[in-house]
Amino acid sequence: MVNGSFATLKMMFTIAHLTFHEALRKRVLLAAIVLGALFIIIFGVGIYFINDAIIKQELRLSPSAIRTQSNRLAYNFLAMAGLYTVNFLLVMMATLLPVDTLSGEISSGSIQSLVVKPVRRSQIVLGKWLGFAFIMLIYATCMIGGIVGLVAIMTSYDLPNIHIALPIMLLETLLLLTLSIAGGTRFTTLTNGVFVFGMFGLAFIGGWVEQVGGLLGNQAAQNIGVITSLIMPSEALWRLAAHYMQPNGIGSLNITPFSSTIVPSPNMLLWAIGYTLITLLLAIRHFSQRDL
Amino acid sequence: MFVIETQHLQKQFGNKLAVADLTLTVKEGEVFGFLGPNGAGKSTSIKMLLGLVKPSTGNCWVLGWPPGNVQARCKIGFLPEHFRFHDWLTGREFLHFHGRLYGMSGQALKQRIETLLARVALLEAGNRKLQQYSKGMLQRIGLAMALLNHPHIVFLDEPTSGLDPLGRLLVRDIITDIRSEGTTVFLNSHLLSEIEVTCNRVVFLKRGNVVREVNLKDNEIHIDELELKLGQVDNSILQGLAQFGSNAHRDGDLIRMNIQNEACLPQLARWLIGQGCEIYRLAAHHPSLEQLFVETMTEENQLTIDG
Ligand SMILES: Nc1ncnc2c1ncn2[C@@H]1O[C@H](COP(=O)(O)OP(=O)(O)O)[C@@H](O)[C@H]1O
Ligand SMILES: [Mg+2]
């Protein structure tokens, strides 16, 4: 038994390793890293000049240079804008990186020589999931850490609750990645890409409807938001993370991409975790039963 | 013992009946040819045996296990049709990865890889990426992949379809080699000469049905024509030959007749000499596979038109 589960792990890691290898060799990852690095550099330069402007203005206003509430708001807004963009980048990467991993191998037939080996099909799905999850978790942590770190170093402003928000954003990344892998067991690569981005778009528009509804006090609009969040929790996760990272009150002052007039229930976290696990199980089940 | 056994396997894709009713057995150590025109259902049959495709109805066992059993898979090798693989890997990396999937590792795996690369004449190309391989080279590295684990049984789906004559010869040699090691080979092909040279037994498949089975190496069964060139022949000789077979007739200065099997030949020769005949030629012909194939497929055509 112990021996058996060890062998199982070994198989999964062999597949995960190949997946990792594939991402490296196919240059998708390289493109993402270069883009990400470029983004962080531009963000850093931007912060440098903006911070400069803020400090000069502040010196004029108050020679003692105490950090006022208003420039804390400016720093928070900067960091949130950076993270909002990173959120999009992560959504895109989590969707596109694994989008053809199963569908592509099924249509080319290369999956056949893999599946006839003494490997369970579940191990193939889990191994691929592990490989991509490993890559995406590192990538997401670097990108989010890069933004938050840059702001902290250059302005001495620490974004609040990052220890809560980071795991939530990582969960969002994993959720999209899992959906993309699961879609690949059923759809062709193109259909799968359309499917996952479509789901994301649905949640995105639902999130906005909910926010506007909250602002106007319209219950029907808010219900639409809740329902779309249940169908696809990605946007709710972002809103929740954004809520934690903004000091009390900021979020509800006006409507921004990271405002939260309506804060998603923390139960949404449980739902998102369950959603990811169920999606993964469905992917394994469908892949295990289908003809290849 | 049968290493492969199927009972009334059937596979339907939507409305399309890919395999209608497949019942066959393959013995240990046999080189089994699965012959049929494109679309006959050969690949689908192999996929059912390997657990890649679920049969709509029917049963099959490979090495005594139901298809897809993990223990059976340790002892199986497979070269898919239209061989395509993760082509960002080099030849050696590719074999290494597949070896690991078989649970092999370390020095044993390294050595096996080198042996096989040498066997398929790809030692020098081993560090090149599969992207740069020609179709024939891919087919050969795929064959090496299928043999990594010293399989008890290898399934080869059209292993020579992309190869030039030299490549075909190489594959043929390898099949002969592995047969001499006792490995069972299940060979899908529509190349008749291929099968004729390498196989013990052939099953003809047409529109998902087994329409004929032929033993190729078993001389008892399958001679159908005897050609004789004799010094002087009178009708009494012709009539006398009837005891050994049927339809003895003149054809120019030759005599042709049908016989059941080789066993009667020594006796027939003794009898001719006893009759004072001079024997210049005594040649038993196997019908060529091509002849059988054409015959079988056209017969079947008429059947399906009737049905
Ligand atoms: N996945 C599939 N979906 C639908 N039809 C299929 C599928 N696979 C095979 N077929 C059909 O089943 C028949 C048998 O195919 P196949 O087993 O590949 O034949 P062969 O290998 O003898 O050329 C063909 O008519 C083919 O079009
Ligand atoms: Mg075929």
XYZ file of C-alpha atoms and ligand atoms in Angstrom:
627
model
C 0.000 0.000 0.000
C 2.736 2.403 1.035
C 4.690 1.206 -1.946
C 1.630 1.696 -4.160
C 0.999 5.280 -3.148
C 4.686 6.033 -3.525
C 4.553 4.707 -7.063
C 1.430 6.788 -7.659
C 3.207 9.917 -6.510
C 6.223 9.096 -8.642
C 4.049 8.755 -11.751
C 2.297 12.041 -10.999
C 5.599 13.813 -10.563
C 6.901 12.355 -13.814
C 3.885 13.842 -15.604
C 4.152 17.099 -13.643
C 7.810 17.299 -14.590
C 7.020 16.823 -18.261
C 4.340 19.510 -17.978
C 6.809 21.909 -16.451
C 9.281 21.049 -19.179
C 6.626 21.634 -21.803
C 5.770 25.095 -20.482
C 9.461 26.019 -20.504
C 10.175 24.674 -23.977
C 7.083 26.065 -25.576
C 8.081 29.613 -24.613
C 4.567 30.488 -23.394
C 5.992 30.802 -19.938
C 8.936 32.803 -21.176
C 6.596 35.274 -22.841
C 4.588 35.557 -19.635
C 7.705 36.127 -17.547
C 9.058 38.788 -19.895
C 5.674 40.522 -19.987
C 5.354 40.322 -16.224
C 8.826 41.693 -15.652
C 8.182 44.515 -18.096
C 4.949 45.347 -16.330
C 6.625 45.455 -12.912
C 9.416 47.661 -14.216
C 6.949 50.127 -15.736
C 4.911 50.046 -12.556
C 8.065 50.746 -10.510
C 9.063 53.700 -12.678
C 5.512 55.032 -12.449
C 5.524 54.794 -8.672
C 8.851 56.526 -8.505
C 7.591 59.621 -10.327
C 4.204 59.695 -8.666
C 5.779 59.307 -5.244
C 8.146 62.112 -6.084
C 5.213 64.356 -6.958
C 3.346 63.428 -3.809
C 6.319 64.151 -1.582
C 6.982 67.537 -3.200
C 3.361 68.528 -2.833
C 3.371 67.309 0.732
C 6.498 69.325 1.595
C 4.781 72.402 0.334
C 1.673 71.732 2.336
C 3.245 70.541 5.561
C 6.924 70.941 6.208
C 6.935 68.257 8.878
C 6.113 65.726 6.150
C 3.807 63.517 8.145
C 2.086 60.931 6.025
C -1.442 62.118 5.825
C -4.519 60.053 5.245
C -4.797 61.483 1.744
C -1.470 60.252 0.437
C -2.072 56.868 2.032
C -5.180 56.753 -0.131
C -3.119 57.614 -3.186
C -0.606 54.837 -2.451
C -3.390 52.381 -1.845
C -5.012 53.339 -5.129
C -1.699 52.880 -6.948
C -1.113 49.445 -5.472
C -4.679 48.380 -6.205
C -4.423 49.559 -9.806
C -1.260 47.493 -10.162
C -2.860 44.440 -8.615
C -5.974 44.846 -10.732
C -3.837 44.620 -13.845
C -1.901 41.706 -12.400
C -5.222 40.031 -11.719
C -6.022 40.215 -15.439
C -2.608 38.928 -16.346
C -3.059 35.983 -13.988
C -6.518 35.207 -15.354
C -5.088 35.176 -18.853
C -2.088 33.049 -17.947
C -4.041 30.576 -15.832
C -6.422 30.113 -18.745
C -3.992 30.027 -21.640
C -1.054 28.107 -20.186
C -2.981 24.822 -19.803
C -5.626 25.522 -22.457
C -4.356 22.930 -24.934
C -2.612 20.523 -22.626
C -5.253 17.799 -22.833
C -7.302 18.904 -25.831
C -4.146 19.284 -27.925
C -2.785 15.893 -26.957
C -6.122 14.247 -27.547
C -6.490 15.724 -31.019
C -2.896 14.984 -32.040
C -3.120 11.474 -30.597
C 0.037 11.883 -28.536
C -2.059 11.159 -25.452
C -2.458 7.567 -26.655
C 1.088 6.463 -26.011
C 0.861 8.055 -22.569
C -2.417 6.519 -21.523
C -1.408 2.945 -22.392
C 1.454 3.097 -19.923
C 0.954 1.692 -16.422
C -0.408 5.064 -15.344
C -3.948 5.781 -14.268
C -5.700 8.450 -16.252
C -6.392 10.283 -12.993
C -2.634 10.469 -12.460
C -2.203 12.112 -15.839
C -4.784 14.799 -15.048
C -3.453 15.336 -11.531
C 0.150 15.360 -12.719
C -0.624 18.016 -15.307
C -2.617 19.978 -12.755
C 0.291 19.841 -10.313
C 2.783 20.972 -12.942
C 0.706 23.977 -13.993
C -0.332 24.814 -10.432
C 3.325 24.870 -9.415
C 4.192 27.248 -12.248
C 1.184 29.502 -11.744
C 1.513 29.746 -7.971
C 5.121 30.851 -8.288
C 4.281 33.232 -11.104
C 1.301 34.749 -9.270
C 3.236 35.127 -6.016
C 6.092 36.849 -7.847
C 3.778 39.236 -9.647
C 1.675 40.131 -6.619
C 4.746 40.244 -4.379
C 6.454 42.449 -6.975
C 3.695 45.061 -6.911
C 3.223 45.066 -3.149
C 6.963 44.977 -2.546
C 7.668 47.860 -4.915
C 5.053 50.033 -3.239
C 6.384 49.136 0.218
C 10.013 49.797 -0.678
C 9.474 53.020 -2.578
C 6.790 54.645 -0.463
C 7.015 52.774 2.858
C 3.320 52.122 2.503
C 2.285 48.575 3.462
C -0.814 47.291 1.798
C -3.074 45.951 4.543
C -4.091 42.299 4.905
C -1.896 41.065 2.090
C -1.512 37.772 3.989
C -5.260 37.259 3.452
C -5.562 38.750 -0.023
C -2.638 36.831 -1.537
C -4.093 33.377 -0.811
C -7.451 34.525 -2.184
C -5.855 35.661 -5.436
C -3.899 32.415 -5.628
C -7.165 30.553 -5.195
C -8.643 32.534 -8.081
C -5.642 31.583 -10.219
C -6.001 27.905 -9.324
C -9.714 27.987 -10.016
C -9.218 29.313 -13.551
C -6.385 26.921 -14.205
C -8.481 23.986 -13.057
C -11.395 25.077 -15.244
C -9.064 25.343 -18.231
C -7.660 21.847 -17.631
C -11.158 20.466 -17.128
C -12.418 22.100 -20.320
C -9.540 20.430 -22.165
C -10.934 16.986 -21.358
C -14.116 17.816 -23.285
C -13.489 20.574 -25.787
C -11.076 21.367 -28.568
C -8.411 23.909 -27.681
C -10.222 26.835 -29.277
C -13.587 25.971 -27.740
C -11.910 25.536 -24.392
C -10.323 28.987 -24.546
C -13.664 30.538 -25.504
C -15.361 28.570 -22.726
C -13.027 29.655 -19.907
C -12.790 33.299 -20.979
C -16.552 33.263 -21.469
C -17.047 32.047 -17.910
C -14.658 34.700 -16.670
C -16.504 37.380 -18.653
C -19.809 36.221 -17.243
C -18.519 36.554 -13.683
C -16.939 39.889 -14.547
C -20.120 41.463 -15.884
C -22.107 39.880 -13.076
C -19.754 41.491 -10.579
C -20.329 44.931 -12.071
C -24.086 44.480 -12.162
C -23.913 43.547 -8.495
C -21.812 46.607 -7.577
C -24.041 49.037 -9.441
C -27.085 47.307 -7.994
C -25.616 47.711 -4.527
C -25.027 51.403 -5.115
C -28.617 51.903 -6.302
C -30.027 49.564 -3.725
C -31.527 47.299 -6.398
C -31.962 43.776 -5.052
C -32.584 42.076 -8.424
C -29.283 43.364 -9.803
C -27.514 42.156 -6.681
C -29.068 38.715 -7.050
C -27.738 38.481 -10.597
C -24.299 39.143 -9.208
C -24.654 36.428 -6.593
C -25.872 33.897 -9.117
C -23.037 34.595 -11.561
C -20.563 34.342 -8.668
C -21.926 30.910 -7.886
C -21.626 29.884 -11.534
C -18.118 31.296 -11.717
C -16.532 32.656 -8.503
C -13.464 34.311 -10.072
C -14.661 37.946 -9.916
C -16.074 37.501 -6.396
C -12.651 36.273 -5.283
C -10.993 39.365 -6.732
C -13.561 41.645 -5.070
C -13.029 39.873 -1.769
C -9.254 40.176 -2.005
C -9.604 43.840 -3.011
C -11.884 44.431 -0.057
C -9.297 43.120 2.386
C -6.516 45.201 0.885
C -8.300 48.515 1.218
C -8.482 50.325 4.557
C -11.967 50.491 6.013
C -14.180 52.749 4.057
C -12.092 53.349 0.930
C -13.781 50.714 -1.064
C -17.254 52.048 -0.596
C -16.493 55.690 -1.275
C -16.994 55.448 -4.983
C -17.169 52.820 -7.668
C -13.843 51.560 -9.010
C -12.790 48.181 -10.424
C -11.783 47.238 -6.918
C -14.483 48.980 -4.980
C -16.819 46.882 -2.969
C -20.109 48.484 -2.221
C -21.178 44.906 -1.832
C -18.547 42.682 -0.261
C -18.814 39.038 -1.293
C -19.537 36.767 1.617
C -16.481 34.968 3.012
C -18.499 31.811 2.388
C -17.596 32.475 -1.227
C -14.128 31.238 -0.307
C -15.519 27.873 0.723
C -17.585 27.734 -2.439
C -14.542 28.574 -4.579
C -12.490 25.846 -2.921
C -15.321 23.363 -3.397
C -15.809 24.580 -6.969
C -12.141 23.987 -7.783
C -12.138 20.517 -6.248
C -15.374 19.514 -7.959
C -14.089 20.820 -11.297
C -10.918 18.793 -10.872
C -12.873 15.667 -9.967
C -15.175 16.118 -12.961
C -12.123 16.551 -15.186
C -10.633 13.312 -13.883
C -13.919 11.492 -14.243
C -14.605 12.620 -17.768
C -11.038 12.020 -18.929
C -11.054 8.555 -17.355
C -14.183 7.521 -19.202
C -13.796 9.045 -22.620
C -12.518 7.393 -25.786
C -9.102 8.594 -26.854
C -2.596 -19.973 -23.342
C -4.150 -17.070 -25.231
C -2.546 -13.691 -24.674
C -5.417 -11.945 -26.404
C -8.984 -13.089 -26.413
C -11.996 -11.166 -27.610
C -15.676 -12.097 -27.675
C -18.099 -10.285 -29.938
C -16.407 -6.914 -29.570
C -18.418 -4.137 -31.098
C -17.818 -0.426 -31.290
C -20.237 2.168 -32.471
C -19.311 5.833 -32.830
C -22.656 7.606 -32.997
C -24.284 6.026 -36.041
C -21.031 4.702 -37.392
C -20.322 1.042 -36.762
C -16.520 0.891 -36.604
C -16.191 -2.715 -35.440
C -19.181 -4.990 -35.905
C -18.365 -8.294 -34.272
C -14.822 -9.235 -33.450
C -14.076 -12.601 -31.930
C -10.490 -13.766 -32.046
C -7.694 -15.314 -30.049
C -3.962 -14.772 -30.253
C -1.529 -17.318 -28.881
C 1.621 -16.547 -26.994
C 4.603 -15.935 -29.272
C 2.513 -15.518 -32.384
C 2.977 -12.726 -34.885
C -0.608 -11.911 -35.599
C -1.507 -9.897 -38.669
C -4.611 -7.787 -38.693
C -5.285 -6.932 -42.269
C -7.908 -4.803 -43.881
C -8.499 -1.769 -46.052
C -8.536 1.721 -44.567
C -11.523 2.263 -42.335
C -12.057 -1.443 -41.716
C -11.813 -0.958 -37.963
C -8.249 -2.138 -37.303
C -7.157 0.825 -35.194
C -10.417 0.868 -33.288
C -9.935 -2.820 -32.466
C -6.434 -2.215 -31.138
C -7.701 0.739 -29.117
C -10.342 -1.430 -27.522
C -7.724 -4.023 -26.600
C -5.583 -1.298 -25.028
C -8.423 0.319 -23.117
C -8.216 3.544 -25.122
C -11.715 3.088 -26.440
C -14.562 1.440 -24.566
C -16.326 -1.315 -26.517
C -20.035 -0.738 -27.034
C -20.613 -4.413 -26.345
C -18.494 -7.544 -25.975
C -15.524 -8.525 -23.878
C -11.800 -8.808 -24.249
C -8.800 -9.884 -22.232
C -5.165 -9.083 -22.757
C -2.670 -11.237 -20.865
C -5.667 -12.464 -18.902
C -6.675 -8.998 -17.747
C -9.501 -6.764 -18.881
C -8.262 -3.916 -21.081
C -6.730 -0.968 -19.297
C -5.530 -3.002 -16.338
C -2.426 -1.349 -14.950
C -0.587 -4.610 -14.301
C -1.172 -5.783 -17.840
C 0.083 -2.449 -19.141
C 3.493 -3.005 -17.573
C 3.905 -5.832 -20.089
C 2.491 -4.123 -23.147
C 4.134 -2.009 -25.809
C 2.215 0.117 -28.291
C 3.136 2.080 -31.370
C 0.114 4.206 -32.323
C -0.900 4.959 -35.868
C 0.018 8.487 -37.083
C 2.750 8.523 -34.531
C 3.026 11.982 -33.018
C 4.641 12.979 -29.813
C 5.864 15.767 -27.573
C 8.242 16.973 -30.203
C 10.120 19.454 -28.051
C 11.890 16.473 -26.491
C 15.050 14.979 -27.930
C 15.005 11.311 -28.872
C 16.812 10.325 -25.689
C 14.625 12.508 -23.448
C 11.559 11.054 -25.082
C 12.631 7.474 -24.401
C 13.680 8.446 -20.895
C 10.272 9.931 -20.127
C 8.449 6.863 -21.420
C 10.802 4.574 -19.548
C 9.928 6.385 -16.347
C 6.253 5.877 -17.078
C 7.036 2.169 -17.187
C 8.637 2.561 -13.767
C 12.182 2.149 -15.124
C 15.017 4.349 -13.961
C 18.743 4.748 -13.466
C 21.436 2.833 -15.249
C 19.102 0.090 -16.440
C 16.968 2.619 -18.286
C 19.996 4.407 -19.750
C 21.391 1.166 -21.094
C 18.064 0.083 -22.520
C 17.740 3.424 -24.304
C 21.180 3.110 -25.904
C 20.499 -0.467 -26.978
C 17.225 0.495 -28.585
C 18.599 3.618 -30.243
C 21.247 1.432 -31.814
C 18.625 -1.117 -32.846
C 16.545 1.471 -34.717
C 19.634 3.173 -36.152
C 19.091 6.467 -34.337
C 22.151 6.583 -32.066
C 23.475 9.715 -33.741
C 20.113 11.455 -33.892
C 19.404 10.701 -30.230
C 20.189 14.204 -29.030
C 18.203 15.939 -31.704
C 14.692 17.166 -31.050
C 11.846 15.105 -32.416
C 10.749 18.223 -34.336
C 13.703 17.684 -36.598
C 13.001 13.999 -37.205
C 11.663 12.774 -40.528
C 8.495 10.722 -40.563
C 10.501 7.533 -40.822
C 12.730 8.489 -37.910
C 9.649 9.227 -35.786
C 8.249 5.847 -36.634
C 11.523 4.219 -35.611
C 11.866 6.082 -32.329
C 8.227 5.171 -31.678
C 9.105 1.539 -32.229
C 11.949 1.878 -29.731
C 9.472 3.425 -27.290
C 7.113 0.479 -27.738
C 9.923 -1.963 -26.866
C 11.373 -0.128 -23.837
C 9.862 -2.413 -21.226
C 10.712 -5.764 -22.885
C 7.001 -6.211 -23.517
C 5.254 -9.594 -23.556
C 3.089 -8.279 -26.307
C 3.538 -5.391 -28.733
C 0.772 -3.708 -30.660
C 2.020 -2.054 -33.827
C -0.490 0.025 -35.754
C 0.792 0.443 -39.319
C 4.443 0.481 -38.242
C 5.820 0.837 -41.746
C 3.370 3.264 -43.294
C 5.815 6.194 -43.314
C 8.957 4.289 -44.161
C 11.123 3.921 -47.211
C 12.116 0.389 -48.324
C 15.214 0.345 -46.095
C 13.204 1.493 -43.129
C 10.686 -1.249 -43.806
C 13.410 -3.818 -43.912
C 14.675 -2.571 -40.552
C 11.228 -2.850 -38.995
C 10.802 -6.301 -40.469
C 14.108 -7.383 -38.933
C 13.105 -6.007 -35.575
C 9.812 -7.871 -35.678
C 11.671 -11.057 -36.522
C 14.030 -10.396 -33.607
C 11.360 -9.807 -31.039
C 9.452 -12.814 -32.238
C 12.517 -14.961 -31.671
C 12.592 -13.620 -28.114
C 9.090 -14.988 -27.636
C 7.259 -11.673 -27.762
C 3.784 -11.746 -29.183
C 3.221 -9.198 -31.922
C -0.143 -7.793 -32.964
C 0.472 -6.123 -36.302
C -2.040 -3.855 -38.006
C -1.372 -3.260 -41.630
C -2.760 -2.839 -45.066
C 0.608 -3.703 -46.574
C 0.314 -7.264 -47.762
C 3.969 -8.005 -48.353
C 4.697 -6.820 -44.857
C 2.342 -9.287 -43.284
C 3.234 -12.103 -45.626
C 6.856 -12.026 -44.545
C 6.449 -11.561 -40.818
C 3.174 -13.066 -39.646
C 2.153 -16.545 -38.541
C -1.499 -15.897 -38.840
C -3.634 -13.270 -40.504
C -7.169 -12.175 -39.946
C -8.887 -10.165 -42.658
C -11.131 -7.441 -41.453
C -13.709 -5.752 -43.610
C -16.219 -3.175 -42.447
C -15.691 -4.233 -38.872
C -16.209 -7.930 -39.541
C -13.710 -10.766 -39.571
C -14.111 -12.217 -43.026
C -11.234 -14.669 -43.235
C -8.477 -16.205 -41.239
C -5.322 -17.598 -42.796
C -2.431 -19.531 -41.328
C 0.719 -18.440 -43.091
C 3.459 -20.476 -41.505
C 1.427 -23.608 -41.081
C 2.166 -25.581 -44.218
C -0.397 -28.237 -43.443
C -3.267 -26.003 -44.218
C -2.617 -23.817 -46.959
C -1.170 -24.992 -50.155
C -3.665 -24.926 -52.860
C -1.917 -25.675 -56.100
C 0.639 -28.204 -57.226
C 2.554 -27.701 -60.426
C 4.212 -30.718 -62.067
C 6.505 -31.043 -65.029
C 6.799 -34.633 -66.055
C 8.551 -36.429 -68.901
C 5.668 -38.275 -70.416
C 2.118 -38.167 -69.356
C -0.766 -40.276 -70.428
C -4.318 -40.137 -69.225
C -3.838 -43.033 -66.800
C -1.318 -40.902 -64.924
C -3.748 -38.003 -64.824
C -6.465 -40.293 -63.488
C -4.073 -41.830 -60.971
C -3.139 -38.388 -59.627
C -6.757 -37.938 -58.544
C -6.054 -40.043 -55.439
C -3.782 -37.254 -54.114
C -5.966 -34.288 -54.901
C -8.469 -32.870 -57.291
C -8.775 -31.188 -60.639
C -5.618 -32.594 -62.225
C -5.311 -31.151 -65.709
C -2.843 -30.316 -68.415
C -1.644 -26.786 -68.850
C 0.730 -26.749 -71.834
C 3.531 -29.123 -70.941
C 2.696 -28.780 -67.247
C 0.204 -30.530 -65.065
C -1.646 -28.601 -62.432
C -3.802 -29.895 -59.646
C -5.185 -28.868 -56.268
C -4.025 -30.613 -53.139
C -4.930 -30.346 -49.483
C -1.493 -30.163 -47.916
C 2.178 -30.925 -48.256
C 1.971 -34.221 -46.430
C 0.964 -36.090 -49.547
C 3.913 -34.926 -51.653
C 6.533 -37.610 -50.847
C 3.967 -40.316 -51.508
C 2.905 -38.665 -54.721
C 6.519 -38.507 -55.896
C 7.111 -42.168 -55.075
C 3.961 -43.138 -56.949
C 5.019 -41.153 -60.030
C 8.437 -42.802 -60.050
C 6.727 -46.143 -59.578
C 4.734 -45.397 -62.711
C 7.970 -44.784 -64.578
C 7.517 -41.038 -64.833
C 10.426 -38.661 -65.063
C 9.982 -35.705 -62.722
C 11.457 -32.364 -63.807
C 9.514 -30.175 -61.471
C 7.309 -30.642 -58.468
C 6.289 -27.292 -57.003
C 3.661 -26.579 -54.388
C 2.328 -23.031 -54.454
C 0.972 -21.023 -51.602
C -1.593 -18.609 -52.876
C -0.203 -15.118 -52.382
C -1.746 -13.050 -49.686
C -2.598 -10.475 -52.277
C -4.598 -13.063 -54.188
C -6.438 -14.040 -51.021
C -6.976 -10.434 -50.052
C -8.469 -9.393 -53.349
C -10.554 -12.534 -53.453
C -11.838 -12.033 -49.927
C -12.580 -8.377 -50.239
C -14.487 -8.715 -53.481
C -16.516 -11.649 -52.147
C -17.398 -9.610 -49.146
C -18.421 -6.710 -51.322
C -21.024 -8.847 -53.003
C -22.223 -10.040 -49.641
C -22.715 -6.533 -48.366
C -24.499 -5.527 -51.546
C -26.827 -8.467 -51.025
C -27.349 -7.596 -47.409
N -13.521 8.603 -32.834
C -14.252 8.260 -33.904
N -15.439 8.834 -34.127
C -16.192 8.496 -35.196
N -15.852 7.583 -36.106
C -14.676 6.956 -35.946
C -13.815 7.268 -34.841
N -12.712 6.487 -34.939
C -12.887 5.744 -36.046
N -14.049 6.021 -36.666
C -14.573 5.383 -37.875
O -14.568 3.996 -37.681
C -14.132 3.320 -38.848
C -12.939 2.453 -38.519
O -11.816 3.268 -38.276
P -10.394 2.691 -37.948
O -10.515 1.739 -36.821
O -9.487 3.847 -37.740
O -10.026 1.920 -39.273
P -8.607 1.401 -39.799
O -7.619 1.549 -38.714
O -8.861 -0.006 -40.184
O -8.265 2.239 -40.990
C -13.825 4.398 -39.874
O -14.917 4.490 -40.740
C -13.685 5.666 -39.078
O -14.117 6.764 -39.804
Mg -5.941 2.568 -38.695
